Amino acid sequence: ETGVTQSPTHLIKTRGQQVTLRCSSQSGHNTVSWYQQALGQGPQFIFQYYREEENGRGNFPPRFSGLQFPNYSSELNVNALELDDSALYLCASSLWLRGYQETQYFGPGTRLLVL
Amino acid sequence: AQSVTQLGSHVSVSEGALVLLRCNYSSSVPPYLFWYVQYPNQGLQLLLKYTSAATLVKGINGFEAEFKKSETSFHLTKPSAHMSDAAEYFCAVSTNYGGSQGNLIFGKGTKLSVKP
């Protein structure tokens, strides 16, 4: 158990809809990263939030957006869902201190199916 | 730019046999390297990490990995496989260096099967 929790565990949406996924970071961590893991692939970095601001982004379109709250929890929002958005979405929390990011610890993921 | 290549998408060993999962990396800066394990329908669990200290890194569940700069490799080994080791294993490199933002770049994974 890493102390990182995600909700919901599973979700089914239809193409064109919008979805919000949630992540609670491990106690003491101030950075949250989101990854997308398509079936049979390794996770791909979506973006990272530090101190409530986006602190890096992977190769994902703007319809993928996020938020980080003062308690360091985070949301991932995906608009205009496409079939290819079906994947396991992983949240990872870490501590960023004095310019150094420590190890990322992953939550169990949210499995999204887009029909 | 950093990248990771895992050789072999599927490895099968007998219980009690040596486990060897291969990972090669490419990095323009000294890398931080990780091995994660993923059990079915679960998230990723950190097995071990290399952050420029000792080149032989010991992790959980009897796994270890050796950083070899000359070979740009970070292979994962375990002397004796157990049935509970059956899972998917991911090698990852971090872009974190010298204070730059960090994120993980993963390989495609190697699924380990353990035969009784």
mmCIF file of C-alpha atoms in Angstrom, chain B:
data_model
loop_
_atom_site.group_PDB
_atom_site.id
_atom_site.type_symbol
_atom_site.label_atom_id
_atom_site.label_comp_id
_atom_site.label_asym_id
_atom_site.label_seq_id
_atom_site.Cartn_x
_atom_site.Cartn_y
_atom_site.Cartn_z
ATOM 1 C CA ALA B 1 16.107 12.608 -24.702
ATOM 2 C CA GLN B 2 15.596 9.567 -22.552
ATOM 3 C CA SER B 3 14.175 6.208 -23.613
ATOM 4 C CA VAL B 4 13.941 2.662 -22.337
ATOM 5 C CA THR B 5 13.929 -0.627 -24.211
ATOM 6 C CA GLN B 6 12.867 -3.846 -22.557
ATOM 7 C CA LEU B 7 14.002 -6.913 -24.449
ATOM 8 C CA GLY B 8 11.388 -9.640 -24.491
ATOM 9 C CA SER B 9 7.723 -8.880 -23.989
ATOM 10 C CA HIS B 10 7.222 -12.243 -22.338
ATOM 11 C CA VAL B 11 9.631 -14.319 -20.233
ATOM 12 C CA SER B 12 8.793 -17.738 -18.832
ATOM 13 C CA VAL B 13 10.832 -19.479 -16.125
ATOM 14 C CA SER B 14 10.382 -22.498 -13.893
ATOM 15 C CA GLU B 15 9.863 -22.073 -10.194
ATOM 16 C CA GLY B 16 13.274 -21.917 -8.525
ATOM 17 C CA ALA B 17 15.070 -20.818 -11.700
ATOM 18 C CA LEU B 18 16.946 -17.577 -12.244
ATOM 19 C CA VAL B 19 14.903 -14.597 -13.339
ATOM 20 C CA LEU B 20 16.569 -12.162 -15.746
ATOM 21 C CA LEU B 21 14.607 -9.277 -17.218
ATOM 22 C CA ARG B 22 16.514 -7.009 -19.562
ATOM 23 C CA CYS B 23 16.404 -3.240 -19.754
ATOM 24 C CA ASN B 24 18.542 -0.882 -21.817
ATOM 25 C CA TYR B 25 18.287 2.842 -21.545
ATOM 26 C CA SER B 26 19.239 5.906 -23.498
ATOM 27 C CA SER B 27 19.871 9.153 -21.692
ATOM 28 C CA SER B 28 21.708 12.358 -22.443
ATOM 29 C CA VAL B 29 22.331 12.924 -18.735
ATOM 30 C CA PRO B 30 23.209 10.536 -15.896
ATOM 31 C CA PRO B 31 19.985 8.597 -15.472
ATOM 32 C CA TYR B 32 17.841 7.673 -12.550
ATOM 33 C CA LEU B 33 16.484 4.187 -13.244
ATOM 34 C CA PHE B 34 13.617 2.236 -11.765
ATOM 35 C CA TRP B 35 11.946 -1.126 -11.878
ATOM 36 C CA TYR B 36 8.241 -1.350 -11.125
ATOM 37 C CA VAL B 37 6.020 -4.425 -10.889
ATOM 38 C CA GLN B 38 2.357 -4.552 -11.799
ATOM 39 C CA TYR B 39 0.103 -7.383 -10.716
ATOM 40 C CA PRO B 40 -3.103 -7.990 -12.688
ATOM 41 C CA ASN B 41 -5.650 -5.207 -12.304
ATOM 42 C CA GLN B 42 -3.412 -3.244 -9.966
ATOM 43 C CA GLY B 43 -1.219 -0.164 -10.058
ATOM 44 C CA LEU B 44 2.568 -0.054 -10.088
ATOM 45 C CA GLN B 45 4.717 -1.026 -7.135
ATOM 46 C CA LEU B 46 8.313 0.165 -6.864
ATOM 47 C CA LEU B 47 10.780 -2.744 -6.758
ATOM 48 C CA LEU B 48 14.022 -0.794 -6.705
ATOM 49 C CA LYS B 49 15.722 2.350 -7.959
ATOM 50 C CA TYR B 50 19.163 3.540 -9.017
ATOM 51 C CA THR B 51 20.042 7.149 -8.251
ATOM 52 C CA SER B 52 23.820 7.256 -8.848
ATOM 53 C CA ALA B 53 24.897 5.660 -5.588
ATOM 54 C CA ALA B 54 25.860 1.956 -5.583
ATOM 55 C CA THR B 55 25.679 0.318 -9.003
ATOM 56 C CA LEU B 56 24.196 -2.888 -7.555
ATOM 57 C CA VAL B 57 20.784 -2.080 -6.189
ATOM 58 C CA LYS B 58 18.810 -4.404 -3.963
ATOM 59 C CA GLY B 59 15.054 -4.191 -3.918
ATOM 60 C CA ILE B 60 12.071 -5.874 -2.398
ATOM 61 C CA ASN B 61 11.092 -9.530 -2.758
ATOM 62 C CA GLY B 62 14.682 -10.639 -3.441
ATOM 63 C CA PHE B 63 15.127 -8.681 -6.665
ATOM 64 C CA GLU B 64 18.236 -6.752 -7.560
ATOM 65 C CA ALA B 65 19.535 -4.822 -10.547
ATOM 66 C CA GLU B 66 22.952 -3.716 -11.686
ATOM 67 C CA PHE B 67 23.615 -0.415 -13.407
ATOM 68 C CA LYS B 68 26.215 -0.835 -16.165
ATOM 69 C CA LYS B 69 27.048 2.469 -17.775
ATOM 70 C CA SER B 70 29.276 0.941 -20.460
ATOM 71 C CA GLU B 71 26.408 -1.270 -21.607
ATOM 72 C CA THR B 72 23.642 1.281 -20.865
ATOM 73 C CA SER B 73 21.833 -1.524 -19.100
ATOM 74 C CA PHE B 74 19.881 -1.998 -15.893
ATOM 75 C CA HIS B 75 18.850 -5.651 -15.921
ATOM 76 C CA LEU B 76 16.641 -7.064 -13.158
ATOM 77 C CA THR B 77 17.510 -10.410 -11.585
ATOM 78 C CA LYS B 78 16.289 -12.765 -8.909
ATOM 79 C CA PRO B 79 18.191 -15.953 -8.084
ATOM 80 C CA SER B 80 15.150 -18.160 -7.548
ATOM 81 C CA ALA B 81 11.716 -17.509 -9.022
ATOM 82 C CA HIS B 82 8.587 -17.956 -6.962
ATOM 83 C CA MET B 83 5.066 -18.439 -8.261
ATOM 84 C CA SER B 84 4.107 -15.111 -6.686
ATOM 85 C CA ASP B 85 6.616 -13.315 -8.962
ATOM 86 C CA ALA B 86 4.311 -13.793 -11.949
ATOM 87 C CA ALA B 87 3.444 -10.248 -13.001
ATOM 88 C CA GLU B 88 4.384 -7.559 -15.471
ATOM 89 C CA TYR B 89 7.614 -5.679 -14.909
ATOM 90 C CA PHE B 90 8.386 -2.198 -16.143
ATOM 91 C CA CYS B 91 11.739 -0.492 -16.400
ATOM 92 C CA ALA B 92 11.662 3.294 -16.305
ATOM 93 C CA VAL B 93 14.061 6.209 -16.579
ATOM 94 C CA SER B 94 13.472 9.536 -14.923
ATOM 95 C CA THR B 95 14.117 12.854 -16.534
ATOM 96 C CA ASN B 96 14.894 14.297 -13.144
ATOM 97 C CA TYR B 97 18.407 15.645 -13.004
ATOM 98 C CA GLY B 98 19.928 18.790 -11.619
ATOM 99 C CA GLY B 99 16.614 20.149 -10.478
ATOM 100 C CA SER B 100 14.790 19.774 -13.758
ATOM 101 C CA GLN B 101 11.217 18.546 -13.748
ATOM 102 C CA GLY B 102 10.932 14.828 -13.428
ATOM 103 C CA ASN B 103 8.654 12.335 -15.004
ATOM 104 C CA LEU B 104 9.065 8.661 -15.752
ATOM 105 C CA ILE B 105 9.551 7.210 -19.202
ATOM 106 C CA PHE B 106 8.574 3.569 -19.198
ATOM 107 C CA GLY B 107 9.455 0.622 -21.331
ATOM 108 C CA LYS B 108 6.693 -1.492 -22.815
ATOM 109 C CA GLY B 109 6.945 -4.041 -20.057
ATOM 110 C CA THR B 110 7.907 -7.695 -19.722
ATOM 111 C CA LYS B 111 5.344 -10.209 -18.577
ATOM 112 C CA LEU B 112 6.918 -12.850 -16.346
ATOM 113 C CA SER B 113 5.324 -16.277 -16.137
ATOM 114 C CA VAL B 114 6.480 -18.819 -13.556
ATOM 115 C CA LYS B 115 5.853 -22.502 -14.229
ATOM 116 C CA PRO B 116 5.486 -24.959 -11.337
#
